[in-house]
GROMACS .gro file of C-alpha atoms in nm:
model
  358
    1UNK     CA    1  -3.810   3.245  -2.257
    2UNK     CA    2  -4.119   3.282  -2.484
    3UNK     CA    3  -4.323   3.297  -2.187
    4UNK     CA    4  -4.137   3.598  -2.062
    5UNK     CA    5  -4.073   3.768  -2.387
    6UNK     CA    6  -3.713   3.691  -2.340
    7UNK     CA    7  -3.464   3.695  -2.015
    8UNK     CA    8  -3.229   4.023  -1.910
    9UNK     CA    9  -2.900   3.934  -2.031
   10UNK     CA   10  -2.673   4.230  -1.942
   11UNK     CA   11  -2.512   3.970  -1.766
   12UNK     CA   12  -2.424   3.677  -1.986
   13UNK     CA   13  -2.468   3.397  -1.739
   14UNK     CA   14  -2.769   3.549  -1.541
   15UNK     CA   15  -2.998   3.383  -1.754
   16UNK     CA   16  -2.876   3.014  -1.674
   17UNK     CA   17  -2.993   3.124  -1.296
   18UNK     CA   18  -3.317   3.265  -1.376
   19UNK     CA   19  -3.396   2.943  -1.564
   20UNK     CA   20  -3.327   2.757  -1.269
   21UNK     CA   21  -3.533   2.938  -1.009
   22UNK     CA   22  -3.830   2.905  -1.269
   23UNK     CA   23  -3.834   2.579  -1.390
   24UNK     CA   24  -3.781   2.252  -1.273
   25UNK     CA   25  -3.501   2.057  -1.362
   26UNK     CA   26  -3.348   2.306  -1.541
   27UNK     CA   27  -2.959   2.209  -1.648
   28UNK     CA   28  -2.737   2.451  -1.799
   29UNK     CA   29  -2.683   2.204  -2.133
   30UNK     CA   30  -3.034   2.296  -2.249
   31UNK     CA   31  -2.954   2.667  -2.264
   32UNK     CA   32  -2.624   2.608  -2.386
   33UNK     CA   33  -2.781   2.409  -2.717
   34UNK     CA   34  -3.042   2.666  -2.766
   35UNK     CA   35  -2.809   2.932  -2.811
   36UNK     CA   36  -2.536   2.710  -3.022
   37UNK     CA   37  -2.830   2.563  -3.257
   38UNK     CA   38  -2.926   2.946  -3.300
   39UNK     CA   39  -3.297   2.922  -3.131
   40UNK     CA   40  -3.228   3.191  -2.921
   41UNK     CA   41  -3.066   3.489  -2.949
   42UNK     CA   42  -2.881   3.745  -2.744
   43UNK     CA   43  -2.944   4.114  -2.863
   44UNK     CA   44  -3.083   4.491  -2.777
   45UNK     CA   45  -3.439   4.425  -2.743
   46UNK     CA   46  -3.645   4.585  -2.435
   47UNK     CA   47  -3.564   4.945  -2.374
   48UNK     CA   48  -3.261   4.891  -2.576
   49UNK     CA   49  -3.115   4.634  -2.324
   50UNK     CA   50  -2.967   4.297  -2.349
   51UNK     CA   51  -3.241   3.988  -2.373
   52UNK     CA   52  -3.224   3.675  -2.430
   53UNK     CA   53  -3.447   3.568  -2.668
   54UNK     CA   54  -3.672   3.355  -2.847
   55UNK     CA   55  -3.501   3.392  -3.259
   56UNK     CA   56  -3.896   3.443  -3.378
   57UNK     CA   57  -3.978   3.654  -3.124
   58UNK     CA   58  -3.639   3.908  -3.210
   59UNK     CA   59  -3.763   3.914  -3.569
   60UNK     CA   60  -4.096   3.963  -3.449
   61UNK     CA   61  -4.067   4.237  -3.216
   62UNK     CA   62  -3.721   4.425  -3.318
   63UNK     CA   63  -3.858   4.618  -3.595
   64UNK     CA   64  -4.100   4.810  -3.336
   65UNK     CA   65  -3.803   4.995  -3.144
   66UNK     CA   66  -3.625   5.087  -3.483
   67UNK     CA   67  -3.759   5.495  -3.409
   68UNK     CA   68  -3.686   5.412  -3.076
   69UNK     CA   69  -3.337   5.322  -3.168
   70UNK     CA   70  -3.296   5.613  -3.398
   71UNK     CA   71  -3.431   5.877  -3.144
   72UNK     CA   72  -3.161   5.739  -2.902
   73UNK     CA   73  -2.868   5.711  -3.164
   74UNK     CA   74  -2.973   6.070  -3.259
   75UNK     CA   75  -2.943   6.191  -2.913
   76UNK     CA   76  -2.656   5.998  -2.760
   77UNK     CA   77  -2.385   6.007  -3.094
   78UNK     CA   78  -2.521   6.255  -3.349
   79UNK     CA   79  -2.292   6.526  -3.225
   80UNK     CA   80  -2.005   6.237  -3.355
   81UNK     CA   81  -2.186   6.163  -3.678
   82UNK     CA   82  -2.173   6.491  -3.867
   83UNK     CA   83  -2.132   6.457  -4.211
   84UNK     CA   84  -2.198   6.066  -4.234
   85UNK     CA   85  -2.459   5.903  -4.432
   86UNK     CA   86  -2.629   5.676  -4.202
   87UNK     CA   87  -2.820   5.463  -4.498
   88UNK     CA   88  -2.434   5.391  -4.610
   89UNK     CA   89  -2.260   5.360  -4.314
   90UNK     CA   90  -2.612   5.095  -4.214
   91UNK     CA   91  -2.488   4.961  -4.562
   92UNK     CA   92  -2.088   4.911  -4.545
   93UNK     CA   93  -2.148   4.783  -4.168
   94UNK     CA   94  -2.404   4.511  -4.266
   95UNK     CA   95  -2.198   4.408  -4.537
   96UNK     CA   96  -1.890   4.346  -4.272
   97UNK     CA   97  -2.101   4.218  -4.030
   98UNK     CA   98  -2.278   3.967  -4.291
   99UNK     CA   99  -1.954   3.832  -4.334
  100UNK     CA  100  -1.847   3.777  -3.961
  101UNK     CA  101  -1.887   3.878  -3.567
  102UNK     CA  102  -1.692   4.171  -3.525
  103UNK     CA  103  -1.627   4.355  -3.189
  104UNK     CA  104  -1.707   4.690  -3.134
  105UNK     CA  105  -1.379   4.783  -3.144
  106UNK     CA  106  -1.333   4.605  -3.463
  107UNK     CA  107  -1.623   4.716  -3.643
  108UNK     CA  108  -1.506   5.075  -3.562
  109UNK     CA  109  -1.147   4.984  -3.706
  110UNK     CA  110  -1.316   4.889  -4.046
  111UNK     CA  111  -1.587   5.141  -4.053
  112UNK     CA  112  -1.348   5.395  -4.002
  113UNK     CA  113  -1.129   5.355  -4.352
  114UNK     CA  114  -1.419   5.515  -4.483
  115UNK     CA  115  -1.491   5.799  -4.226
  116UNK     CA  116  -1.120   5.833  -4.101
  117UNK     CA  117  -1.231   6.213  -3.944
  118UNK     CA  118  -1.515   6.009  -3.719
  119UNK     CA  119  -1.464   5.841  -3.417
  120UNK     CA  120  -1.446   5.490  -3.442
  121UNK     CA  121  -1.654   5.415  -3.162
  122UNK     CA  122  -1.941   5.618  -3.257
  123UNK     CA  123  -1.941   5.460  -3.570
  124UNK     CA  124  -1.977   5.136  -3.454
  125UNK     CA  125  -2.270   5.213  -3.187
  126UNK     CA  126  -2.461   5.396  -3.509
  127UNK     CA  127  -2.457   5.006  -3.699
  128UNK     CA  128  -2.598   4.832  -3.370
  129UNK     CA  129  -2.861   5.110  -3.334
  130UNK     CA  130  -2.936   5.102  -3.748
  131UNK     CA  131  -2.953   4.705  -3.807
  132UNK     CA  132  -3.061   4.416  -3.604
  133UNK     CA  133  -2.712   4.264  -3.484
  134UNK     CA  134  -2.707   3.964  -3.248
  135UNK     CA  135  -2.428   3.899  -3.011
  136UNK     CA  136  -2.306   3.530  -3.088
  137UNK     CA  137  -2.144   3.225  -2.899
  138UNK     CA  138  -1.896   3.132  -2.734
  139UNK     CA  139  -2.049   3.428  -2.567
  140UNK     CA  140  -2.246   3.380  -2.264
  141UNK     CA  141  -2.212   2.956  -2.259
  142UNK     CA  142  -2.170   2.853  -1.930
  143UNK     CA  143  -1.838   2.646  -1.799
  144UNK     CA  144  -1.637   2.871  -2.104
  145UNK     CA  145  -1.459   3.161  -2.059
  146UNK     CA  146  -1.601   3.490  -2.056
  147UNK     CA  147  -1.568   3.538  -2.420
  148UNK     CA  148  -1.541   3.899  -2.567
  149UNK     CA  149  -1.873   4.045  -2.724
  150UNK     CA  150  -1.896   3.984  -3.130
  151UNK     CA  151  -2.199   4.066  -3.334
  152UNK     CA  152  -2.314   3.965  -3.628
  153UNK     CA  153  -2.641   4.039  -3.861
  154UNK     CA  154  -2.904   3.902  -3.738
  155UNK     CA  155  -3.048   3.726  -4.087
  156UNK     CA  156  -2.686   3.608  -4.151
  157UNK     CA  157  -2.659   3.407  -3.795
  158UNK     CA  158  -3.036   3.345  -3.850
  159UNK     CA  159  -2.990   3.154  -4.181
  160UNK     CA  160  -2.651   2.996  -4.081
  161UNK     CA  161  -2.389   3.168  -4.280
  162UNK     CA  162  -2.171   3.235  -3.981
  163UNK     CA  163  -1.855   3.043  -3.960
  164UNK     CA  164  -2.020   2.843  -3.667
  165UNK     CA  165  -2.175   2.598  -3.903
  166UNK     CA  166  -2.551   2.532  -4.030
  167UNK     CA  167  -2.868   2.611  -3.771
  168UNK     CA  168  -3.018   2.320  -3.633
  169UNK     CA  169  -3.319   2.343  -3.398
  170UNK     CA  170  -3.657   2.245  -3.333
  171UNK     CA  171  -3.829   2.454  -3.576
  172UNK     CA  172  -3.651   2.621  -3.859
  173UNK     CA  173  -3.490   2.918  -3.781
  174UNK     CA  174  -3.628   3.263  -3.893
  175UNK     CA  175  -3.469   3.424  -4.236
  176UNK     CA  176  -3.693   3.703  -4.308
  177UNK     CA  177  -3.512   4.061  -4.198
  178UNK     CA  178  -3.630   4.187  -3.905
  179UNK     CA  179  -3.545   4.536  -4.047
  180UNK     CA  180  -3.852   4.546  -4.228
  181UNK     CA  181  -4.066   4.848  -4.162
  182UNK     CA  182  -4.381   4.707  -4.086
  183UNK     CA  183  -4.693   4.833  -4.202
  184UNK     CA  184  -4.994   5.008  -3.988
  185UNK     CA  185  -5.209   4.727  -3.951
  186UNK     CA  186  -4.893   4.480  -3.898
  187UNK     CA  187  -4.729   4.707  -3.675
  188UNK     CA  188  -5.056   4.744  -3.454
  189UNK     CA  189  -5.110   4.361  -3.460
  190UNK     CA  190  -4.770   4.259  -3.315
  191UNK     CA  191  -4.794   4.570  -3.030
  192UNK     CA  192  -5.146   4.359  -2.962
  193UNK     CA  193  -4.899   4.074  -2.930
  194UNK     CA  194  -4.659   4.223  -2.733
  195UNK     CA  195  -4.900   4.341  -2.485
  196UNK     CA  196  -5.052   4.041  -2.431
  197UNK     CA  197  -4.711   3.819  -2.403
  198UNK     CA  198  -4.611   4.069  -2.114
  199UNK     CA  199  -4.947   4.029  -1.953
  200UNK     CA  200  -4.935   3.639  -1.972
  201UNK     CA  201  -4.588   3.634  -1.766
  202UNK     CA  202  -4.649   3.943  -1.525
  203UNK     CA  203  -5.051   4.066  -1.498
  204UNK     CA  204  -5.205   4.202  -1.353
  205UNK     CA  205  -5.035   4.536  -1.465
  206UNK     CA  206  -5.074   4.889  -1.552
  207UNK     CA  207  -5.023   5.069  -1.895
  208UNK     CA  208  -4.760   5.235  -1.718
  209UNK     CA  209  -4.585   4.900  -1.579
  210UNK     CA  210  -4.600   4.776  -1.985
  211UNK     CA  211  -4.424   5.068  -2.115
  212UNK     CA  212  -4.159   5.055  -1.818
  213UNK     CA  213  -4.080   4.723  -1.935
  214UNK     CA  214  -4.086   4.765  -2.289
  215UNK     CA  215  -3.951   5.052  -2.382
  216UNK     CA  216  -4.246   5.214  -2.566
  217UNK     CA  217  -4.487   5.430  -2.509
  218UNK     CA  218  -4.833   5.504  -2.637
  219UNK     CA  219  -4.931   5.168  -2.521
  220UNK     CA  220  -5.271   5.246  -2.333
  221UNK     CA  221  -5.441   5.281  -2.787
  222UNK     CA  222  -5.323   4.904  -2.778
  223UNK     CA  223  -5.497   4.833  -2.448
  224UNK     CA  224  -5.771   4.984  -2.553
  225UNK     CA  225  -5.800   4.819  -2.915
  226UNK     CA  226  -5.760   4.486  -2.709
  227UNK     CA  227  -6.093   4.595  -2.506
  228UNK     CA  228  -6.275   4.284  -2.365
  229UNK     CA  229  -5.983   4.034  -2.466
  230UNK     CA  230  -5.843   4.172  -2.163
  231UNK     CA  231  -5.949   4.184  -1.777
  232UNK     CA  232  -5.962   4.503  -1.549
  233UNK     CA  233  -5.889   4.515  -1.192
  234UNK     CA  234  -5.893   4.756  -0.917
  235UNK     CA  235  -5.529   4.730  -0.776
  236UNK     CA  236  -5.446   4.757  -0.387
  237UNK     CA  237  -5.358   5.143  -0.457
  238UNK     CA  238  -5.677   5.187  -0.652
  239UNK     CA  239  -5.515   5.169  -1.009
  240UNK     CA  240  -5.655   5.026  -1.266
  241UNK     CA  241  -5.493   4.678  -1.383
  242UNK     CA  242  -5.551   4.424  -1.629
  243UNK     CA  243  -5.493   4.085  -1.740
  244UNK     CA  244  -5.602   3.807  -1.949
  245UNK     CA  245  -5.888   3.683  -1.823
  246UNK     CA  246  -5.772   3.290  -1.789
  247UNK     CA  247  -5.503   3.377  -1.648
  248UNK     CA  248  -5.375   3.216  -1.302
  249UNK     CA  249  -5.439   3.442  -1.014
  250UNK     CA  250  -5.334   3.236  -0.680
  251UNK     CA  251  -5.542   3.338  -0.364
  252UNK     CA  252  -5.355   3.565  -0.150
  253UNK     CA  253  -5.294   3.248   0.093
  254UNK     CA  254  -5.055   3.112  -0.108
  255UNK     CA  255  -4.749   3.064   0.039
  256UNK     CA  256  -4.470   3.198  -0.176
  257UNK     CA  257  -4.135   2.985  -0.140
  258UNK     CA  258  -3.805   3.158  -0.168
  259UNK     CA  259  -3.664   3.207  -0.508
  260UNK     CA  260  -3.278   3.268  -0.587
  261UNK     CA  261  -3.270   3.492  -0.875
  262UNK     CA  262  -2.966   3.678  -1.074
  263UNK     CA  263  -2.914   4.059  -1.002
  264UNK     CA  264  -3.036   4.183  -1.259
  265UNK     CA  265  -3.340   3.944  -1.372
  266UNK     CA  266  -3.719   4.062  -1.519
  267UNK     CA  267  -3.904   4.022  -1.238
  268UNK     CA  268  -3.758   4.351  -1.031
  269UNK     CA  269  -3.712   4.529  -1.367
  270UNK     CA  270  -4.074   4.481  -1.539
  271UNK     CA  271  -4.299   4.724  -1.378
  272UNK     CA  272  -4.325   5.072  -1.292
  273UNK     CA  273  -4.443   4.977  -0.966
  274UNK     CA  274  -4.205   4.817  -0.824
  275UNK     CA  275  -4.321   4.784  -0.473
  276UNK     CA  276  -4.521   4.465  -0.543
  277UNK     CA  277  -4.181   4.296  -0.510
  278UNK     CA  278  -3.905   4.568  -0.408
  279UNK     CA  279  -4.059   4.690  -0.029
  280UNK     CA  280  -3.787   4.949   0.005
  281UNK     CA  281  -3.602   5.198  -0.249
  282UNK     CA  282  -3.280   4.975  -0.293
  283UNK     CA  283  -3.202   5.033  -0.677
  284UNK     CA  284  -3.160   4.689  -0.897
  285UNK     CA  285  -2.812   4.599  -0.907
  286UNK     CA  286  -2.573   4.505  -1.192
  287UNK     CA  287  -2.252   4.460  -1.026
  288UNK     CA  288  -1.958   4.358  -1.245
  289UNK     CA  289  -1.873   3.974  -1.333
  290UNK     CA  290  -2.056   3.732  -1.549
  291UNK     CA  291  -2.362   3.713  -1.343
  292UNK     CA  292  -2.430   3.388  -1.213
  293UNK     CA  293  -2.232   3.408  -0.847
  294UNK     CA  294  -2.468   3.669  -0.705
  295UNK     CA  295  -2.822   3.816  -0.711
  296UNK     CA  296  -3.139   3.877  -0.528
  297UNK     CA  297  -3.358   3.633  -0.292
  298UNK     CA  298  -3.731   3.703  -0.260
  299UNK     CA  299  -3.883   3.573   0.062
  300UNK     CA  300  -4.249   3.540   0.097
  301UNK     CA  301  -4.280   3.702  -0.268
  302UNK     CA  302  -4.032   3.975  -0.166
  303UNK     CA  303  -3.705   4.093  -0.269
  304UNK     CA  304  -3.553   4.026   0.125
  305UNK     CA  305  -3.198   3.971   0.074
  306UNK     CA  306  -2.883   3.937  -0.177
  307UNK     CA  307  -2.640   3.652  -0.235
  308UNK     CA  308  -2.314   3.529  -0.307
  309UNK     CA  309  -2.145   3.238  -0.424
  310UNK     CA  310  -1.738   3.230  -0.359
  311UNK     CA  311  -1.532   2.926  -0.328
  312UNK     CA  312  -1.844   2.658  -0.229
  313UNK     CA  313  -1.971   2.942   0.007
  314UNK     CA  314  -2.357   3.032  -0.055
  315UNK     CA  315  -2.352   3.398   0.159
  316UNK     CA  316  -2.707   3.551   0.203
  317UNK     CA  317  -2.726   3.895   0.327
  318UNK     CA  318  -3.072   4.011   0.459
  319UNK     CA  319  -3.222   4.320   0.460
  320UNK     CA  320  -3.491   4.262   0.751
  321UNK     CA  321  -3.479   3.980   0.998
  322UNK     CA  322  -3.559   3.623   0.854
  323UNK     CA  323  -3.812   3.408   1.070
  324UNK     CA  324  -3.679   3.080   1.174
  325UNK     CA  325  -3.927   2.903   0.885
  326UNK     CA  326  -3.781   3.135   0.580
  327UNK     CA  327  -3.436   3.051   0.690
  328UNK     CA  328  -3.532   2.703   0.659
  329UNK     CA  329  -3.605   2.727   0.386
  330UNK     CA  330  -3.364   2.954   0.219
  331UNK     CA  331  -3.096   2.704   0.330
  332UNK     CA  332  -3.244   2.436   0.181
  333UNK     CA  333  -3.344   2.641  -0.145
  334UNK     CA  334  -2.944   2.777  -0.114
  335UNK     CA  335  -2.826   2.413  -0.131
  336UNK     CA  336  -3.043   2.353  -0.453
  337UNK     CA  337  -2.852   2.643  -0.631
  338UNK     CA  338  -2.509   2.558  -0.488
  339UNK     CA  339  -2.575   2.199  -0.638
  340UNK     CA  340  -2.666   2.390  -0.965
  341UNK     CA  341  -2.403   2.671  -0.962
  342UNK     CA  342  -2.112   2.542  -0.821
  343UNK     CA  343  -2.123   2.145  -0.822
  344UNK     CA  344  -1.743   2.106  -0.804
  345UNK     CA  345  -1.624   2.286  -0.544
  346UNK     CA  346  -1.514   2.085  -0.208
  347UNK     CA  347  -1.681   2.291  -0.007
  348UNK     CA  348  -2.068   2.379   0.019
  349UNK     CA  349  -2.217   2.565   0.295
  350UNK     CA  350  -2.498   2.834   0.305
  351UNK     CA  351  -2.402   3.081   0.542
  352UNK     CA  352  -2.588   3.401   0.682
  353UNK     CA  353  -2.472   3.740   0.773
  354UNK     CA  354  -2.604   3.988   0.971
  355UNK     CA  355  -2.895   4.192   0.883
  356UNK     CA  356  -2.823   4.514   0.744
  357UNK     CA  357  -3.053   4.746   0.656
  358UNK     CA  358  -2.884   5.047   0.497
   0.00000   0.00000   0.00000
């Protein structure tokens, strides 16, 4: 997850699939501990979505997307706001939310006793655009229910005062508030950071593919500041790339083995190219459901097919015609992840269906 910058998490259970695909001998107990001993964190990160996330890395980064946050809390709810102090309301919700995780819903409830003519609702999505809030266990640990979504301040989960019990973790967990405002010269060293962290997991990239994934803009000054710590390349469409310089680059040769990934996971979501991975126009999905019995295959490095796991049954459903070899293989890759995602079941079979192209 540091590698990446942090997994898409719309999804709660996504993650525990992309893991999979990636690593090697991956088991859903790691993630699970990671998340319960507070390491990691679920919150609004990346263009304001749901990542999971290194702890460090959300105090890091979150105070860069505070004007992003505002701009968007301006847009989407100020209509709703009229008339309410947002430096109090930031106030009266972090001091609930210091306390303990509160749903939306119940946030709303409390904040409005004090704005009673304001909708609850909007009230409630103001505090999770003003402070850093984390969404905390049970939700999004796999083999428990789908628990509702609670959130709590971020520096009171962070420093243990939830009612979970104490952090405990590899390193200490972070305290300081990632509300801070940073200054110039900090603020321009961690976008240098952030740069570079998406260029170690996805380069080479554009500017442009940078800013799709993160949210911000104004990104090519940090490129530029970065100058010869970076690489340029000519891409296949005659854009101009970059990466680190060490970094791997496999020769085109390389045979790329098919990968099982969640619907909605990083690598169809982090550039503004897509069509280094997504050959046709089909739009990422993000069905409904807790996100780890469906998702996308990529065959030969591209997104070919989607899947479905229901009662032991592994379904693929191609786009384009699979060569005797790549179904091989996907069968064989498809009884790796029904070994992973559904051990119990009686049944396990990997099954095709009929290409469909629309």
């Amino acid at each position: 997850m540091r590698h990446l910058a942090g997994l898409q998490a719309q999804a709660p259970l996504a993650p525990y699939v992309g893991l999979w695909t990636r690593l090697a001998g991956f088991r859903q107990q790691q993630l699970k501990d990671l998340m319960t001993e507070r390491v990691v964190v679920r919150a609004h990160l990346m263009r304001n979505t749901v990542h999971l996330v290194d702890a460090r890395d959300y105090v890091r980064f979150r105070p860069l997307y505070q004007p992003v946050l505002d701009r968007d809390l301006a847009g989407n709810f100020g209509r709703n706001l009229v008339g309410v102090d947002l430096a109090e309301l930031a106030a009266v919700a972090a001091a609930e939310l210091g306390e303990t995780p509160l749903t939306r819903t119940e946030l709303g409830a409390r904040l409005a006793q004090r704005w009673p003519d304001h909708d609850p609702a909007s009230l409630a999505y103001a505090a999770g655009h003003l402070l850093p809030l984390v969404q905390v266990p049970p939700r999004g640990l796999w083999g428990e229910p789908n628990h509702r979504v609670a959130f709590m301040l971020a520096n009171a989960w962070l420093s243990g005062t939830a009612e979970a019990g104490p952090v405990r973790g590899r390193d200490p967990a972070p305290t300081s508030a990632p509300t801070s405002a940073p200054t110039s010269s900090s603020r321009s060293t961690i976008l240098e950071q952030l740069v570079v962290r998406y260029l170690t997991a996805y380069g080479p990239a554009s500017v442009a593919d940078v800013q799709a994934w993160s949210g911000l803009t104004r990104l090519r000054e940090v490129t530029d500041r970065l100058g010869s710590r970076l690489r340029a390349f000519t891409g296949p469409d005659g854009a101009r790339l970059l990466d680190l310089p060490d970094a791997p680059r496999p020769d085109p040769d390389v045979p790329a083995p098919p990968r099982f990934l969640p619907e909605y996971d990083n690598l169809l979501l982090s550039y503004a190219e897509r069509s280094r991975v997504i050959p046709h126009r089909r739009p990422v999905p993000l069905p409904p459901g807790h996100g780890a019995t469906g998702g996308t295959l990529l065959t030969g490095g591209w997104w070919q097919a989607g899947w479905t796991i229901s009662q032991g049954i592994l379904e693929i459903r191609p786009f384009t015609p699979l060569s005797p070899a790549d179904r091989d293989a996907v069968a064989a890759e498809g009884e790796r992840l029904l070994g992973f995602a559904a051990p119990a079941t009686a049944i396990r079979d990997v099954r095709f269906a009929p290409v469909r192209s629309g």
